[in-house]
Amino acid sequence: MHTAEREGDPETSLRFRHERIDDSPPVGLLSTCEPTDLTGDGHPDVIVSGLGARPELSVAGKRILVRQLPGMEALFQRLETPVVWYENPGTEGQWKRHALTTERNLHLDVGACVADVDGDGRVDFLVGQGYDGSDVYWFQQPADPREEWTKHLVTDRFQKYHDLLVADVDDDGEDELVGLSQEAETVFYYDVPADPTVEPWPEANCHVVDEGVDLEGLWVGDIDGDGRSELVAGPHVYHRTDGGDDGDRWEREVVAEGWEKTRVAVADLDGDGDPELLLSEGDAPLYGTHPGRVGWFDYDGETWTEHLLADELYCPHSLQVGDLTGDGHLDVVVGEMAHRHNDDPVLYAFVNRGDGTFDRQVVERGVETHEAKLLDLTGDGRLDIVSKSYGPRKHVDVWYNGN
């Protein structure tokens, strides 16, 4: 293991301006944060969905879920909107909130992505249920995204979907829907049917990559330079092999033994022209055995070498890579949750010196983040940050890059 962090350098200090998009979103327990340009004006908008609020009471030492009390589920449903999107004003003005759907009782988990499912040139929203839910939906964008989106059922075969991704995982020239089911402990993908509005998608379109694994974080692409796409799921890399008449088979390679509940990114961090695997333990230590770590793993053709960036974080569930400073080197953004026990969450930037070492800098302290995304929100060529909370407070935020 190599340590790849240095003390901060004032000459590379980042400047971000924080703005609260919404300090009272109607979504209960915000789960997803998916930016995409819905209006066609060149400025990314932001889709946010949620699991539904789950407040708890303690009576005589017994934990009680308020939502399960008589009549409370119906009340919460009337008060909540499961999916909203925020219209980006560009360089001036206020973000405007729209309801994507008025349907209730959806309970949507972190597993979400955006893609043009039906080929009409408009981006659609794909998302799966959490906890004991078993549904994956895709919401079809209408000609005017401010109108109600149409919900279609993809599958109810698995349970609790923490990650979804649309990509060509089997190199057949067509995109598939790739997913991780935590409760079913399954890595899978679906071929998109000719008519994606069929409900559910045919069972014959489903391919199981692996079972008996509880993973978070997805990426698809050629990570080892063999010319074939790999499927990265958490600290595992799945290599596709020819199964003959039985179709493709997948071999699992464990890159980072002992890394738990990881978010995933892949990028060339050291400038050698080859991609590296970046992991953050997004739910540790809350659902893990140790404080959250962030690190990247370099492949030399035979072995993976670990480079640790931090090992004392609380639920670093936001992990993004991009050039924050404009110097041509890819930096890393990591954000902590406040979830239950963290009164001082921090949003960090690890600024790349270009040689595999990084300066850790604080972008914001005291504002919890979850599933933050890094992208240019204003069109000025600089990467900004958009995020939202998970709990206990509810808010949606942006940090505009002033570098």
XYZ file of C-alpha atoms in Angstrom, residues 177-365:
189
model
C -29.399 -2.080 -18.092
C -26.894 -3.257 -15.463
C -27.917 -3.517 -11.815
C -26.934 -4.516 -8.285
C -29.545 -5.997 -5.975
C -28.448 -5.929 -2.345
C -31.153 -8.060 -0.759
C -31.029 -10.661 -3.552
C -27.206 -10.350 -3.547
C -27.139 -10.408 -7.337
C -25.243 -8.690 -10.153
C -27.368 -8.727 -13.316
C -28.132 -7.025 -16.605
C -31.090 -6.810 -18.982
C -31.092 -6.534 -22.757
C -33.404 -3.638 -23.615
C -36.390 -5.118 -25.524
C -37.417 -3.785 -28.931
C -40.459 -2.297 -27.214
C -39.169 -1.093 -23.829
C -42.710 -0.194 -22.701
C -43.562 -3.902 -22.304
C -44.120 -4.675 -18.594
C -42.088 -6.309 -17.209
C -39.178 -6.823 -19.566
C -38.954 -10.490 -20.697
C -37.179 -12.905 -18.374
C -35.161 -14.109 -21.379
C -33.566 -10.654 -21.487
C -32.138 -11.058 -17.969
C -28.558 -12.259 -17.459
C -27.173 -13.054 -14.011
C -23.480 -12.206 -13.706
C -22.964 -13.245 -10.081
C -24.903 -14.237 -6.964
C -24.205 -14.256 -3.243
C -22.536 -10.822 -3.269
C -23.761 -7.647 -1.538
C -22.083 -4.849 -3.493
C -22.343 -1.123 -4.193
C -20.902 0.906 -7.064
C -20.957 0.178 -10.816
C -18.785 0.943 -13.832
C -18.536 -0.632 -17.297
C -15.573 -0.331 -19.663
C -12.164 -1.750 -20.511
C -10.214 -1.385 -17.269
C -7.430 -3.877 -17.972
C -6.595 -2.994 -21.585
C -7.640 -6.304 -23.136
C -10.027 -4.679 -25.601
C -13.142 -6.119 -23.929
C -15.503 -4.439 -21.506
C -15.324 -5.401 -17.868
C -18.049 -4.907 -15.275
C -16.765 -3.285 -12.089
C -19.056 -3.849 -9.103
C -17.649 -2.515 -5.860
C -14.160 -3.942 -5.252
C -14.771 -6.706 -7.822
C -13.889 -6.720 -11.520
C -15.919 -9.142 -13.644
C -14.250 -10.402 -16.833
C -16.449 -11.790 -19.611
C -15.451 -15.133 -21.082
C -16.927 -17.113 -23.959
C -19.334 -19.705 -22.613
C -19.955 -21.328 -25.990
C -23.549 -22.454 -26.502
C -24.348 -21.368 -22.942
C -23.580 -17.728 -23.742
C -21.189 -15.426 -21.954
C -19.785 -16.297 -18.553
C -18.193 -13.974 -16.026
C -15.119 -14.505 -13.872
C -14.829 -12.486 -10.669
C -11.560 -10.832 -9.663
C -11.425 -9.311 -6.176
C -9.279 -6.184 -6.410
C -9.609 -4.795 -2.882
C -10.094 -7.446 -0.217
C -11.863 -6.101 2.873
C -13.206 -2.912 1.270
C -16.898 -2.597 2.175
C -19.970 -0.870 0.670
C -17.923 0.999 -1.902
C -18.710 3.748 -4.359
C -16.778 3.343 -7.616
C -15.028 5.558 -10.165
C -12.506 4.756 -12.885
C -10.034 7.298 -14.311
C -6.383 7.840 -15.197
C -5.207 9.437 -11.938
C -1.440 9.148 -12.362
C -1.165 10.244 -15.984
C 0.225 6.978 -17.322
C -2.521 6.592 -19.922
C -4.145 3.616 -18.174
C -7.310 3.706 -16.047
C -7.167 3.201 -12.299
C -9.944 1.984 -9.979
C -11.048 4.433 -7.284
C -13.098 3.316 -4.263
C -14.712 4.985 -1.263
C -16.418 3.049 1.525
C -19.667 4.982 1.343
C -21.476 3.378 4.282
C -18.535 2.804 6.642
C -18.372 2.791 9.581
C -22.187 2.862 9.996
C -22.616 -0.421 8.127
C -19.034 -1.577 8.272
C -16.254 -2.677 10.577
C -14.000 0.390 10.358
C -14.024 4.102 9.414
C -14.525 4.899 5.745
C -11.547 4.751 3.416
C -10.845 6.312 0.034
C -8.155 4.925 -2.224
C -7.176 4.126 -5.771
C -5.798 0.916 -7.251
C -3.247 0.748 -10.047
C -3.025 -2.291 -12.352
C 0.326 -3.241 -13.884
C -0.992 -6.113 -15.983
C -0.684 -8.673 -13.191
C -1.426 -7.143 -9.795
C -3.355 -4.225 -8.288
C -1.491 -1.794 -6.005
C -3.417 0.176 -3.384
C -2.833 3.918 -2.874
C -4.669 5.202 0.193
C -6.030 8.764 0.182
C -7.870 8.748 3.541
C -8.890 6.207 6.155
C -10.815 8.115 8.842
C -13.973 9.284 7.074
C -17.634 8.863 8.000
C -19.764 7.343 5.231
C -18.037 8.969 2.222
C -20.960 8.171 -0.096
C -20.039 10.829 -2.657
C -17.159 9.980 -5.002
C -16.410 11.886 -8.201
C -13.413 12.502 -10.464
C -12.672 15.544 -12.633
C -10.272 18.418 -13.245
C -11.273 21.051 -10.676
C -8.349 23.405 -11.219
C -7.982 23.348 -15.011
C -4.405 22.087 -14.878
C -5.140 18.925 -16.873
C -4.878 16.567 -13.897
C -7.878 14.650 -12.575
C -8.858 15.493 -9.005
C -11.086 13.566 -6.595
C -14.171 14.832 -4.735
C -15.339 12.931 -1.657
C -18.265 13.882 0.587
C -19.366 12.554 3.968
C -22.905 11.831 5.119
C -24.358 13.045 8.421
C -26.389 9.839 8.685
C -27.226 9.261 12.378
C -23.923 9.951 14.080
C -21.932 12.625 12.227
C -22.449 16.219 13.392
C -19.598 17.624 11.288
C -19.694 16.128 7.756
C -17.016 17.373 5.378
C -16.883 17.735 1.595
C -13.284 17.160 0.481
C -11.321 17.690 -2.702
C -8.107 15.769 -3.290
C -6.158 17.959 -5.709
C -3.919 15.960 -8.032
C -0.292 17.050 -8.335
C 0.006 14.997 -11.512
C 2.398 12.419 -10.104
C 0.007 10.208 -8.121
C 0.068 12.381 -5.000
C -2.755 14.617 -3.823
C -3.408 17.637 -1.591
C -6.504 17.238 0.565
C -8.578 20.403 0.831
C -11.903 21.177 2.491
C -14.597 22.443 0.128
C -17.291 22.670 2.823
C -17.687 21.711 6.457
